[in-house]
């Protein structure tokens, strides 16, 4: 294999990343589902012929890591030797797919002159695929309640659609036009990636591209290992609790130990709860993806990701536990991974407090409405993941309201889209005063939404951390937690977390998202910053003893 100079490596890298970004643009412009084209709830990755990650586009961070796990499982299942040019394979089997059943992964080989040169992979959230409930499954007790399963099924063969599989999807979805539209959007993005990847090989030659990829991966590994070597050495543990599993009201223990030693970064979830009846169990691939987000953020956050960046990372979780779901464990409500990401940071903060902020909201407050649209007579299911306050750092306040740090460049669903496509009317959307944790540096504030329903339907709230507060650091104060209040100001008023609530026109719901944790003793906060907080409305009272 020929060697290449550094300049050529960077040019090839830029071409590969540009190909992934063009796939992203194609997906956004052709998708039918707002969770794809507005929220960017997807992950897009490019691999070499050895299934090593070489480029990815911006998307949902845990999806990107999950792609690496799932494509290996998928290719192993179908057999690389059986794949042909133009094939596209669909997989959503959760224990291989590293996600729940509605996060549909499509992957395809790329051939040059009859020889495999790489793979493309896109996962995106579909809104309905035959699960027991429309929209989202909150209380399943086994995988077979969570939708139609595709373990690795060719949906295109040699460039031609497989009509039997497409019809199977159509007849098992409550929203077939939406789902099939998103399927074809993913296929269109894959075809874009195929063209661009072949153009790259045509421009530079197979040997040069292969040599550049080798150098890229070697460099990624070297940089990540060097970063690990600069970290404090030791082992630190932390624990937290999920509210419940959606089936019982029992809180669920999550425990994590992070060890940095001998050039390895190990994340071990030993001591966490065994698998639970409800759908919060995490497939092991999703657990690995969660740990990868934390590892990348602490080692090489500013670099384009490739397979080499994770060579120093080990992730451990015993099969049959909360963090290593095995058949037939329910896995649909995967908010566990969000809380687990903060749990990893909580453990790390004990050993390297100068590098870590306090908790950022503790969770992603999600909600959805399901119903029949009065204008079209069609079923709708439209969701939103709401903003929280980010945790304060050792040297600055947390921002907020903003999407949770696990979301990367994913976005929330605009109010205009939610109101047009559902029966929700937003009477109020504003910053949640006094929700951030006080400290020398203040946690960011959360968000308040007051919703009035103008049509009947079901309101789904999906939050797994409302009973306990997000954590603070170094003497800072814990922020206000997430809250969902259904039917406020009526005899039926109740606080809920993850729940499917039937609503009628005129009913109301109030959503209160958590702030970020404070950092440092509040008595050391700059008085000028306290006065500015009061003027901006972040706080309504002087929590610091500063005369205004």
Short mmCIF file of C-alpha atoms in Angstrom, two decimals:
data_model
loop_
_atom_site.label_atom_id
_atom_site.label_comp_id
_atom_site.label_asym_id
_atom_site.label_seq_id
_atom_site.Cartn_x
_atom_site.Cartn_y
_atom_site.Cartn_z
CA UNK A 1 0.00 0.00 0.00
CA UNK A 2 1.42 3.39 -0.99
CA UNK A 3 2.02 6.07 1.61
CA UNK A 4 0.59 9.58 1.33
CA UNK A 5 1.62 12.98 2.60
CA UNK A 6 -0.31 14.79 5.32
CA UNK A 7 -1.82 17.33 2.95
CA UNK A 8 -3.37 14.59 0.81
CA UNK A 9 -4.70 12.86 3.92
CA UNK A 10 -6.49 16.05 4.97
CA UNK A 11 -7.91 16.59 1.50
CA UNK A 12 -9.27 13.02 1.38
CA UNK A 13 -10.65 13.42 4.90
CA UNK A 14 -12.44 16.61 3.88
CA UNK A 15 -13.93 14.91 0.81
CA UNK A 16 -15.23 12.02 2.95
CA UNK A 17 -16.77 14.36 5.52
CA UNK A 18 -18.30 16.43 2.72
CA UNK A 19 -19.86 13.24 1.32
CA UNK A 20 -21.43 12.50 4.70
CA UNK A 21 -22.71 16.07 4.97
CA UNK A 22 -24.24 15.85 1.49
CA UNK A 23 -26.02 12.66 2.56
CA UNK A 24 -27.33 14.63 5.52
CA UNK A 25 -28.61 17.45 3.30
CA UNK A 26 -30.39 14.93 1.06
CA UNK A 27 -32.07 13.27 4.04
CA UNK A 28 -33.25 16.57 5.55
CA UNK A 29 -34.62 17.85 2.24
CA UNK A 30 -36.53 14.68 1.35
CA UNK A 31 -37.78 13.34 4.72
CA UNK A 32 -41.52 13.40 5.53
CA UNK A 33 -41.24 13.35 9.31
CA UNK A 34 -40.53 16.53 11.36
CA UNK A 35 -38.41 14.54 13.80
CA UNK A 36 -36.00 14.03 10.90
CA UNK A 37 -36.16 17.27 8.91
CA UNK A 38 -36.65 19.62 11.88
CA UNK A 39 -35.13 17.84 14.89
CA UNK A 40 -32.35 15.99 13.00
CA UNK A 41 -33.00 12.78 14.92
CA UNK A 42 -30.63 10.70 12.78
CA UNK A 43 -27.08 9.46 12.44
CA UNK A 44 -25.09 9.15 9.19
CA UNK A 45 -21.76 7.30 8.92
CA UNK A 46 -19.31 6.16 6.22
CA UNK A 47 -17.10 3.08 6.62
CA UNK A 48 -14.23 1.50 4.73
CA UNK A 49 -14.36 -2.07 3.45
CA UNK A 50 -13.22 -3.34 6.89
CA UNK A 51 -16.19 -1.59 8.57
CA UNK A 52 -13.97 1.02 10.18
CA UNK A 53 -15.58 4.44 10.62
CA UNK A 54 -13.98 7.02 8.33
CA UNK A 55 -16.47 9.91 8.34
CA UNK A 56 -19.81 10.99 9.75
CA UNK A 57 -22.16 13.94 9.56
CA UNK A 58 -23.53 15.97 12.41
CA UNK A 59 -26.56 14.32 13.97
CA UNK A 60 -27.65 12.72 17.21
CA UNK A 61 -24.40 11.79 18.94
CA UNK A 62 -25.49 8.46 20.41
CA UNK A 63 -26.90 7.41 17.02
CA UNK A 64 -23.50 7.87 15.44
CA UNK A 65 -21.81 5.59 17.94
CA UNK A 66 -24.65 3.09 17.64
CA UNK A 67 -24.10 2.90 13.87
CA UNK A 68 -20.61 1.48 14.45
CA UNK A 69 -22.03 -1.36 16.54
CA UNK A 70 -25.07 -2.11 14.43
CA UNK A 71 -23.43 -2.22 11.00
CA UNK A 72 -21.05 -4.93 12.19
CA UNK A 73 -23.97 -6.96 13.52
CA UNK A 74 -25.94 -6.40 10.34
CA UNK A 75 -23.15 -7.35 7.95
CA UNK A 76 -22.36 -10.40 10.07
CA UNK A 77 -26.01 -11.46 9.89
CA UNK A 78 -26.51 -11.06 6.14
CA UNK A 79 -22.96 -12.08 5.22
CA UNK A 80 -20.66 -9.65 3.42
CA UNK A 81 -20.19 -12.18 0.62
CA UNK A 82 -23.93 -12.05 -0.18
CA UNK A 83 -24.10 -8.28 -0.67
CA UNK A 84 -24.21 -6.83 -4.16
CA UNK A 85 -24.03 -3.34 -5.64
CA UNK A 86 -27.32 -1.51 -5.13
CA UNK A 87 -28.39 -3.57 -2.10
CA UNK A 88 -29.86 -1.73 0.90
CA UNK A 89 -30.45 -3.59 4.15
CA UNK A 90 -32.96 -2.61 6.87
CA UNK A 91 -32.32 -3.50 10.51
CA UNK A 92 -34.18 -2.58 13.71
CA UNK A 93 -33.62 -5.64 15.95
CA UNK A 94 -32.82 -3.67 19.13
CA UNK A 95 -30.06 -5.86 20.57
CA UNK A 96 -28.09 -5.62 17.31
CA UNK A 97 -29.34 -2.22 16.23
CA UNK A 98 -28.24 -0.55 19.49
CA UNK A 99 -31.53 1.32 19.69
CA UNK A 100 -35.25 0.76 19.90
CA UNK A 101 -37.33 -0.65 17.05
CA UNK A 102 -38.37 2.72 15.57
CA UNK A 103 -34.78 3.85 15.04
CA UNK A 104 -34.52 2.23 11.64
CA UNK A 105 -31.00 1.58 10.37
CA UNK A 106 -30.34 1.25 6.65
CA UNK A 107 -26.91 0.23 5.41
CA UNK A 108 -25.50 -0.46 1.97
CA UNK A 109 -22.23 -1.67 0.46
CA UNK A 110 -20.36 0.40 -2.11
CA UNK A 111 -18.63 -1.43 -4.97
CA UNK A 112 -15.94 -0.19 -7.36
CA UNK A 113 -15.37 -2.38 -10.43
CA UNK A 114 -17.05 -5.29 -8.65
CA UNK A 115 -15.00 -4.99 -5.45
CA UNK A 116 -16.29 -3.70 -2.12
CA UNK A 117 -14.69 -0.41 -1.09
CA UNK A 118 -16.91 0.69 1.79
CA UNK A 119 -20.29 0.91 3.46
CA UNK A 120 -22.83 3.63 4.15
CA UNK A 121 -25.14 3.68 7.15
CA UNK A 122 -28.11 5.90 8.07
CA UNK A 123 -30.39 5.53 11.07
CA UNK A 124 -33.41 7.75 11.58
CA UNK A 125 -36.47 7.71 13.79
CA UNK A 126 -39.66 6.39 12.19
CA UNK A 127 -42.97 7.35 13.77
CA UNK A 128 -44.84 4.04 13.57
CA UNK A 129 -43.96 0.44 12.77
CA UNK A 130 -46.69 -1.67 14.29
CA UNK A 131 -46.00 -1.39 18.01
CA UNK A 132 -48.83 -1.99 20.46
CA UNK A 133 -49.44 1.75 20.94
CA UNK A 134 -49.29 4.63 18.45
CA UNK A 135 -46.52 7.19 18.73
CA UNK A 136 -44.30 5.86 21.49
CA UNK A 137 -44.31 2.77 23.69
CA UNK A 138 -44.04 3.61 27.39
CA UNK A 139 -44.99 0.38 29.17
CA UNK A 140 -44.02 -2.60 27.01
CA UNK A 141 -42.72 -5.69 28.80
CA UNK A 142 -41.05 -7.50 25.91
CA UNK A 143 -39.65 -6.73 22.49
CA UNK A 144 -42.61 -8.18 20.61
CA UNK A 145 -44.88 -5.39 21.82
CA UNK A 146 -42.58 -2.79 20.28
CA UNK A 147 -43.09 -3.22 16.55
CA UNK A 148 -42.29 -5.34 13.49
CA UNK A 149 -38.71 -6.64 13.61
CA UNK A 150 -36.24 -6.62 10.72
CA UNK A 151 -32.99 -8.37 11.74
CA UNK A 152 -31.21 -7.45 8.53
CA UNK A 153 -33.55 -7.55 5.55
CA UNK A 154 -32.79 -6.42 2.02
CA UNK A 155 -35.24 -3.70 1.17
CA UNK A 156 -33.47 -2.98 -2.14
CA UNK A 157 -31.75 -5.66 -4.22
CA UNK A 158 -29.30 -4.62 -6.92
CA UNK A 159 -30.88 -1.18 -6.94
CA UNK A 160 -34.48 -2.37 -7.20
CA UNK A 161 -36.99 -2.14 -4.32
CA UNK A 162 -38.24 -5.33 -2.68
CA UNK A 163 -42.02 -4.79 -2.98
CA UNK A 164 -42.95 -7.55 -0.53
CA UNK A 165 -40.92 -5.92 2.25
CA UNK A 166 -42.21 -2.45 1.45
CA UNK A 167 -45.78 -3.71 1.52
CA UNK A 168 -45.10 -5.46 4.83
CA UNK A 169 -44.07 -2.09 6.25
CA UNK A 170 -47.07 -0.35 4.70
CA UNK A 171 -49.58 -2.78 6.21
CA UNK A 172 -47.93 -2.74 9.64
CA UNK A 173 -47.83 1.03 10.08
CA UNK A 174 -50.59 3.35 11.24
CA UNK A 175 -48.90 6.13 9.24
CA UNK A 176 -47.60 4.32 6.15
CA UNK A 177 -47.18 7.35 3.90
CA UNK A 178 -45.00 9.07 6.48
CA UNK A 179 -42.91 5.99 7.21
CA UNK A 180 -42.41 4.99 3.58
CA UNK A 181 -41.55 8.58 2.72
CA UNK A 182 -38.79 8.52 5.33
CA UNK A 183 -37.60 5.12 4.12
CA UNK A 184 -37.14 6.47 0.60
CA UNK A 185 -35.48 9.61 1.96
CA UNK A 186 -32.89 7.42 3.67
CA UNK A 187 -32.38 5.44 0.47
CA UNK A 188 -31.96 8.70 -1.47
CA UNK A 189 -29.30 9.79 1.01
CA UNK A 190 -27.52 6.46 0.61
CA UNK A 191 -27.54 6.83 -3.19
CA UNK A 192 -26.03 10.30 -2.77
CA UNK A 193 -23.30 8.81 -0.60
CA UNK A 194 -22.61 6.08 -3.15
CA UNK A 195 -22.10 8.60 -5.94
CA UNK A 196 -19.84 10.81 -3.85
CA UNK A 197 -17.77 7.93 -2.50
CA UNK A 198 -17.18 6.56 -5.99
CA UNK A 199 -16.21 10.04 -7.16
CA UNK A 200 -13.62 10.20 -4.37
CA UNK A 201 -12.12 6.88 -5.45
CA UNK A 202 -12.19 8.04 -9.06
CA UNK A 203 -10.40 11.28 -8.22
CA UNK A 204 -7.68 9.91 -5.93
CA UNK A 205 -7.47 6.22 -6.73
CA UNK A 206 -8.19 3.29 -4.47
CA UNK A 207 -4.63 2.95 -3.13
CA UNK A 208 -4.39 6.62 -2.20
CA UNK A 209 -7.78 6.64 -0.47
CA UNK A 210 -6.94 3.44 1.44
CA UNK A 211 -3.59 4.87 2.53
CA UNK A 212 -5.20 8.14 3.60
CA UNK A 213 -7.83 6.27 5.62
CA UNK A 214 -5.12 4.22 7.31
CA UNK A 215 -3.26 7.40 8.25
CA UNK A 216 -6.48 9.06 9.47
CA UNK A 217 -7.30 6.15 11.77
CA UNK A 218 -3.73 5.87 13.06
CA UNK A 219 -3.70 9.59 13.78
CA UNK A 220 -7.09 9.45 15.53
CA UNK A 221 -5.89 6.62 17.75
CA UNK A 222 -2.61 8.36 18.57
CA UNK A 223 -4.34 11.60 19.51
CA UNK A 224 -6.95 9.86 21.66
CA UNK A 225 -4.32 7.77 23.46
CA UNK A 226 -2.19 10.86 24.07
CA UNK A 227 -5.24 12.60 25.55
CA UNK A 228 -5.94 9.63 27.83
CA UNK A 229 -2.34 9.76 29.05
CA UNK A 230 -2.82 13.38 30.15
CA UNK A 231 -5.89 12.58 32.25
CA UNK A 232 -5.64 12.01 36.00
CA UNK A 233 -5.16 8.32 36.72
CA UNK A 234 -7.58 6.55 39.02
CA UNK A 235 -11.01 5.03 39.44
CA UNK A 236 -14.18 6.89 40.38
CA UNK A 237 -17.77 5.73 40.92
CA UNK A 238 -21.14 7.45 40.91
CA UNK A 239 -24.77 6.46 41.09
CA UNK A 240 -28.13 7.92 40.15
CA UNK A 241 -31.74 6.83 39.85
CA UNK A 242 -34.29 6.59 37.07
CA UNK A 243 -37.82 7.47 38.21
CA UNK A 244 -39.29 4.12 37.14
CA UNK A 245 -39.53 1.68 34.24
CA UNK A 246 -43.02 2.65 33.07
CA UNK A 247 -44.56 -0.54 34.47
CA UNK A 248 -43.92 -0.19 38.21
CA UNK A 249 -43.27 2.92 40.30
CA UNK A 250 -40.01 1.57 41.70
CA UNK A 251 -36.91 3.74 41.20
CA UNK A 252 -34.07 2.08 39.28
CA UNK A 253 -30.46 2.18 40.43
CA UNK A 254 -27.77 3.16 37.93
CA UNK A 255 -24.12 2.79 38.92
CA UNK A 256 -21.01 3.57 36.92
CA UNK A 257 -17.27 3.30 37.58
CA UNK A 258 -14.78 5.04 35.30
CA UNK A 259 -11.15 3.93 35.45
CA UNK A 260 -8.26 5.67 33.71
CA UNK A 261 -5.11 3.56 33.93
CA UNK A 262 -2.38 2.06 31.74
CA UNK A 263 -3.51 3.90 28.65
CA UNK A 264 -7.11 2.63 28.88
CA UNK A 265 -10.35 4.44 29.66
CA UNK A 266 -12.85 1.95 31.08
CA UNK A 267 -16.52 2.59 31.75
CA UNK A 268 -18.08 -0.18 33.84
CA UNK A 269 -21.78 -0.29 34.77
CA UNK A 270 -21.39 -3.09 37.33
CA UNK A 271 -23.70 -2.62 40.32
CA UNK A 272 -26.55 -1.22 38.24
CA UNK A 273 -30.00 -2.73 38.42
CA UNK A 274 -30.74 -6.04 36.74
CA UNK A 275 -32.97 -5.77 33.68
CA UNK A 276 -36.42 -4.46 34.59
CA UNK A 277 -39.87 -5.36 33.24
CA UNK A 278 -40.47 -2.02 31.50
CA UNK A 279 -38.86 -0.59 28.33
CA UNK A 280 -35.92 1.33 29.85
CA UNK A 281 -33.39 -1.48 29.38
CA UNK A 282 -30.52 -0.41 27.14
CA UNK A 283 -29.07 -2.60 24.38
CA UNK A 284 -25.33 -2.99 24.88
CA UNK A 285 -24.55 -1.19 21.63
CA UNK A 286 -26.46 1.84 22.93
CA UNK A 287 -24.49 1.65 26.18
CA UNK A 288 -21.24 1.65 24.21
CA UNK A 289 -22.47 4.61 22.15
CA UNK A 290 -23.29 6.56 25.32
CA UNK A 291 -19.81 5.94 26.72
CA UNK A 292 -18.29 7.00 23.40
CA UNK A 293 -19.96 10.40 23.63
CA UNK A 294 -18.39 11.01 27.05
CA UNK A 295 -15.00 9.65 25.97
CA UNK A 296 -14.85 11.76 22.80
CA UNK A 297 -15.85 14.88 24.72
CA UNK A 298 -13.07 14.41 27.27
CA UNK A 299 -10.31 13.40 24.84
CA UNK A 300 -10.64 14.76 21.27
CA UNK A 301 -13.78 16.91 21.12
CA UNK A 302 -12.60 19.16 18.29
CA UNK A 303 -11.68 16.48 15.77
CA UNK A 304 -13.63 14.75 13.03
CA UNK A 305 -14.36 11.27 14.35
CA UNK A 306 -12.99 8.02 12.96
CA UNK A 307 -12.55 4.49 14.29
CA UNK A 308 -9.15 5.26 15.79
CA UNK A 309 -10.54 7.71 18.30
CA UNK A 310 -12.13 4.90 20.35
CA UNK A 311 -9.28 2.38 20.43
CA UNK A 312 -8.47 3.21 24.07
CA UNK A 313 -12.07 2.87 25.31
CA UNK A 314 -13.50 -0.20 27.05
CA UNK A 315 -17.18 -0.49 28.02
CA UNK A 316 -18.49 -3.19 30.33
CA UNK A 317 -21.97 -4.30 31.36
CA UNK A 318 -23.10 -7.78 32.27
CA UNK A 319 -25.70 -9.38 29.96
CA UNK A 320 -29.17 -9.32 31.46
CA UNK A 321 -28.68 -6.04 33.29
CA UNK A 322 -30.10 -2.56 32.75
CA UNK A 323 -27.17 -1.65 30.48
CA UNK A 324 -26.99 -4.88 28.51
CA UNK A 325 -30.48 -5.89 27.43
CA UNK A 326 -30.91 -9.38 26.02
CA UNK A 327 -33.86 -10.94 24.25
CA UNK A 328 -36.77 -10.48 24.94
CA UNK A 329 -36.20 -7.47 27.25
CA UNK A 330 -38.24 -4.35 26.46
CA UNK A 331 -36.05 -1.47 25.23
CA UNK A 332 -38.31 1.17 23.68
CA UNK A 333 -38.00 4.08 26.15
CA UNK A 334 -34.26 4.64 25.97
CA UNK A 335 -33.98 7.74 28.13
CA UNK A 336 -31.68 5.57 30.27
CA UNK A 337 -28.82 6.50 27.96
CA UNK A 338 -29.30 10.22 28.56
CA UNK A 339 -29.20 9.89 32.34
CA UNK A 340 -26.25 7.48 31.99
CA UNK A 341 -24.23 10.04 30.03
CA UNK A 342 -24.54 12.46 32.93
CA UNK A 343 -23.70 9.61 35.30
CA UNK A 344 -20.38 9.04 33.51
CA UNK A 345 -19.60 12.74 33.84
CA UNK A 346 -20.58 12.63 37.52
CA UNK A 347 -18.02 9.89 38.11
CA UNK A 348 -15.32 11.72 36.12
CA UNK A 349 -15.95 14.97 37.99
CA UNK A 350 -14.61 13.33 41.16
CA UNK A 351 -11.23 12.76 39.58
CA UNK A 352 -10.93 15.74 37.25
CA UNK A 353 -13.21 18.48 38.63
CA UNK A 354 -11.44 21.18 36.64
CA UNK A 355 -12.60 19.56 33.37
CA UNK A 356 -16.27 18.87 34.06
CA UNK A 357 -19.40 20.99 34.50
CA UNK A 358 -22.24 20.16 36.87
CA UNK A 359 -25.26 18.21 35.67
CA UNK A 360 -27.17 19.64 32.70
CA UNK A 361 -30.82 19.08 33.46
CA UNK A 362 -30.25 15.43 34.26
CA UNK A 363 -32.42 14.22 31.39
CA UNK A 364 -34.13 15.12 28.11
CA UNK A 365 -37.74 16.18 28.77
CA UNK A 366 -39.66 14.69 25.87
CA UNK A 367 -43.32 15.01 24.95
CA UNK A 368 -45.61 14.00 22.10
CA UNK A 369 -49.22 14.29 21.07
CA UNK A 370 -51.07 11.52 19.23
CA UNK A 371 -54.50 12.06 17.68
CA UNK A 372 -56.53 12.61 14.54
CA UNK A 373 -55.95 15.89 12.72
CA UNK A 374 -59.22 17.77 12.18
CA UNK A 375 -58.17 19.11 8.76
CA UNK A 376 -56.97 15.86 7.22
CA UNK A 377 -58.68 13.14 9.23
CA UNK A 378 -55.28 11.43 9.45
CA UNK A 379 -53.52 10.07 12.52
CA UNK A 380 -50.67 12.26 13.72
CA UNK A 381 -47.85 11.63 16.19
CA UNK A 382 -45.45 14.55 16.58
CA UNK A 383 -42.83 14.83 19.30
CA UNK A 384 -40.42 17.29 20.84
CA UNK A 385 -37.39 16.99 23.08
CA UNK A 386 -37.35 20.09 25.23
CA UNK A 387 -34.53 22.33 26.36
CA UNK A 388 -32.88 22.29 29.80
CA UNK A 389 -30.32 24.38 31.64
CA UNK A 390 -26.70 23.31 31.27
CA UNK A 391 -24.51 22.83 34.31
CA UNK A 392 -22.11 25.52 35.47
CA UNK A 393 -18.43 24.95 34.75
CA UNK A 394 -15.48 25.74 37.05
CA UNK A 395 -15.02 29.07 35.27
CA UNK A 396 -18.36 30.15 33.77
CA UNK A 397 -22.15 29.96 34.10
CA UNK A 398 -24.15 27.27 32.36
CA UNK A 399 -26.18 28.23 29.30
CA UNK A 400 -29.86 27.63 28.95
CA UNK A 401 -32.45 26.85 27.98
CA UNK A 402 -30.67 24.68 25.40
CA UNK A 403 -30.92 21.15 24.07
CA UNK A 404 -29.36 18.60 26.38
CA UNK A 405 -25.66 18.02 25.80
CA UNK A 406 -26.37 14.47 24.56
CA UNK A 407 -28.30 15.94 21.61
CA UNK A 408 -25.26 17.54 19.92
CA UNK A 409 -26.69 19.46 16.95
CA UNK A 410 -30.17 18.01 17.14
CA UNK A 411 -32.87 20.63 17.59
CA UNK A 412 -36.27 20.95 19.19
CA UNK A 413 -39.46 20.96 17.14
CA UNK A 414 -40.60 24.52 16.35
CA UNK A 415 -43.83 25.69 17.96
CA UNK A 416 -45.18 26.52 14.50
CA UNK A 417 -44.76 22.88 13.43
CA UNK A 418 -46.23 21.48 16.65
CA UNK A 419 -49.30 23.70 16.42
CA UNK A 420 -49.87 23.09 12.70
CA UNK A 421 -49.47 19.32 12.83
CA UNK A 422 -51.11 18.49 16.21
CA UNK A 423 -53.93 19.62 18.49
CA UNK A 424 -51.62 21.60 20.81
CA UNK A 425 -51.71 25.37 21.28
CA UNK A 426 -48.82 26.91 23.21
CA UNK A 427 -50.08 29.60 25.55
CA UNK A 428 -46.66 30.22 27.06
CA UNK A 429 -43.05 29.33 26.27
CA UNK A 430 -40.53 31.10 28.47
CA UNK A 431 -37.43 30.68 30.58
CA UNK A 432 -38.13 29.07 33.95
CA UNK A 433 -37.06 31.62 36.54
CA UNK A 434 -35.18 30.24 39.60
CA UNK A 435 -34.66 26.83 38.00
CA UNK A 436 -30.85 26.93 37.74
CA UNK A 437 -28.68 25.89 40.66
CA UNK A 438 -26.98 28.72 42.53
CA UNK A 439 -23.22 28.78 42.84
CA UNK A 440 -20.13 30.85 42.31
CA UNK A 441 -21.11 30.06 38.74
CA UNK A 442 -24.82 29.60 38.17
CA UNK A 443 -26.47 26.73 36.32
CA UNK A 444 -28.47 27.63 33.23
CA UNK A 445 -32.24 27.93 33.55
CA UNK A 446 -34.80 25.52 32.17
CA UNK A 447 -37.97 26.15 30.23
CA UNK A 448 -41.68 26.48 30.96
CA UNK A 449 -44.38 25.52 28.46
CA UNK A 450 -48.12 25.90 29.03
CA UNK A 451 -50.09 23.84 26.51
CA UNK A 452 -53.83 23.99 25.81
CA UNK A 453 -55.32 21.24 23.68
CA UNK A 454 -57.69 22.28 20.90
CA UNK A 455 -58.51 18.73 19.79
CA UNK A 456 -58.79 15.46 21.72
CA UNK A 457 -56.04 12.89 21.73
CA UNK A 458 -53.27 11.50 23.89
CA UNK A 459 -50.43 13.46 25.44
CA UNK A 460 -47.25 11.48 26.08
CA UNK A 461 -44.63 12.76 28.49
CA UNK A 462 -41.27 10.98 28.39
CA UNK A 463 -38.95 11.94 31.25
CA UNK A 464 -37.05 9.61 33.54
CA UNK A 465 -35.63 12.03 36.11
CA UNK A 466 -38.29 14.04 37.94
CA UNK A 467 -38.08 12.63 41.47
CA UNK A 468 -34.47 13.61 42.09
CA UNK A 469 -32.56 16.78 41.36
CA UNK A 470 -29.64 17.04 38.94
CA UNK A 471 -26.31 17.20 40.76
CA UNK A 472 -24.13 20.21 41.53
CA UNK A 473 -20.36 20.48 42.10
CA UNK A 474 -17.93 22.00 44.60
CA UNK A 475 -20.53 23.43 46.96
CA UNK A 476 -22.94 24.63 44.29
CA UNK A 477 -26.67 24.13 44.71
CA UNK A 478 -28.81 21.57 42.93
CA UNK A 479 -31.31 22.97 40.42
CA UNK A 480 -35.05 22.50 40.25
CA UNK A 481 -35.90 19.13 38.64
CA UNK A 482 -38.05 18.37 35.61
CA UNK A 483 -41.80 18.42 36.17
CA UNK A 484 -44.89 17.60 34.11
CA UNK A 485 -48.20 18.84 35.55
CA UNK A 486 -51.31 17.53 33.82
CA UNK A 487 -54.67 19.31 34.23
CA UNK A 488 -53.19 22.15 36.35
CA UNK A 489 -55.63 24.07 38.54
CA UNK A 490 -58.30 21.37 38.36
CA UNK A 491 -59.31 18.58 40.77
CA UNK A 492 -57.48 16.17 38.42
CA UNK A 493 -54.15 17.99 38.69
CA UNK A 494 -51.22 15.56 38.98
CA UNK A 495 -47.45 15.51 38.57
CA UNK A 496 -46.28 12.76 36.22
CA UNK A 497 -43.06 11.74 34.53
CA UNK A 498 -43.43 9.13 31.77
CA UNK A 499 -47.12 8.71 31.10
CA UNK A 500 -49.75 8.46 28.35
CA UNK A 501 -52.58 10.85 29.29
CA UNK A 502 -55.87 11.11 27.42
CA UNK A 503 -56.82 14.75 26.87
CA UNK A 504 -59.86 16.60 25.57
CA UNK A 505 -60.19 20.00 23.92
CA UNK A 506 -59.68 22.65 26.59
CA UNK A 507 -57.42 20.54 28.83
CA UNK A 508 -54.02 21.92 29.77
CA UNK A 509 -50.54 20.67 30.62
CA UNK A 510 -47.58 22.56 32.10
CA UNK A 511 -44.04 21.41 31.37
CA UNK A 512 -41.19 22.60 33.59
CA UNK A 513 -37.73 21.53 32.52
CA UNK A 514 -34.77 21.31 34.86
CA UNK A 515 -32.00 23.85 35.20
CA UNK A 516 -28.31 23.08 35.39
CA UNK A 517 -26.37 22.45 38.57
CA UNK A 518 -24.42 25.22 40.24
CA UNK A 519 -20.64 25.17 40.62
CA UNK A 520 -18.84 26.55 43.68
CA UNK A 521 -19.97 28.30 46.84
CA UNK A 522 -22.83 30.74 46.02
CA UNK A 523 -21.40 33.23 48.53
CA UNK A 524 -18.41 33.71 46.20
CA UNK A 525 -20.49 34.80 43.22
CA UNK A 526 -19.63 38.19 41.76
CA UNK A 527 -22.24 40.69 43.07
CA UNK A 528 -22.44 42.29 39.62
CA UNK A 529 -23.40 38.91 38.15
CA UNK A 530 -26.11 38.51 40.79
CA UNK A 531 -27.63 41.87 39.89
CA UNK A 532 -27.51 40.98 36.20
CA UNK A 533 -29.28 37.67 36.94
CA UNK A 534 -32.08 39.60 38.64
CA UNK A 535 -32.39 42.08 35.78
CA UNK A 536 -32.45 39.28 33.18
CA UNK A 537 -35.08 37.34 35.10
CA UNK A 538 -32.95 34.26 35.65
CA UNK A 539 -33.72 34.58 39.36
CA UNK A 540 -36.58 36.36 41.11
CA UNK A 541 -34.91 36.89 44.45
CA UNK A 542 -31.47 37.42 45.86
CA UNK A 543 -30.16 33.97 46.68
CA UNK A 544 -26.66 35.24 47.42
CA UNK A 545 -27.07 37.94 50.05
CA UNK A 546 -26.15 40.74 47.67
CA UNK A 547 -27.82 44.09 48.19
CA UNK A 548 -29.45 45.31 44.97
#
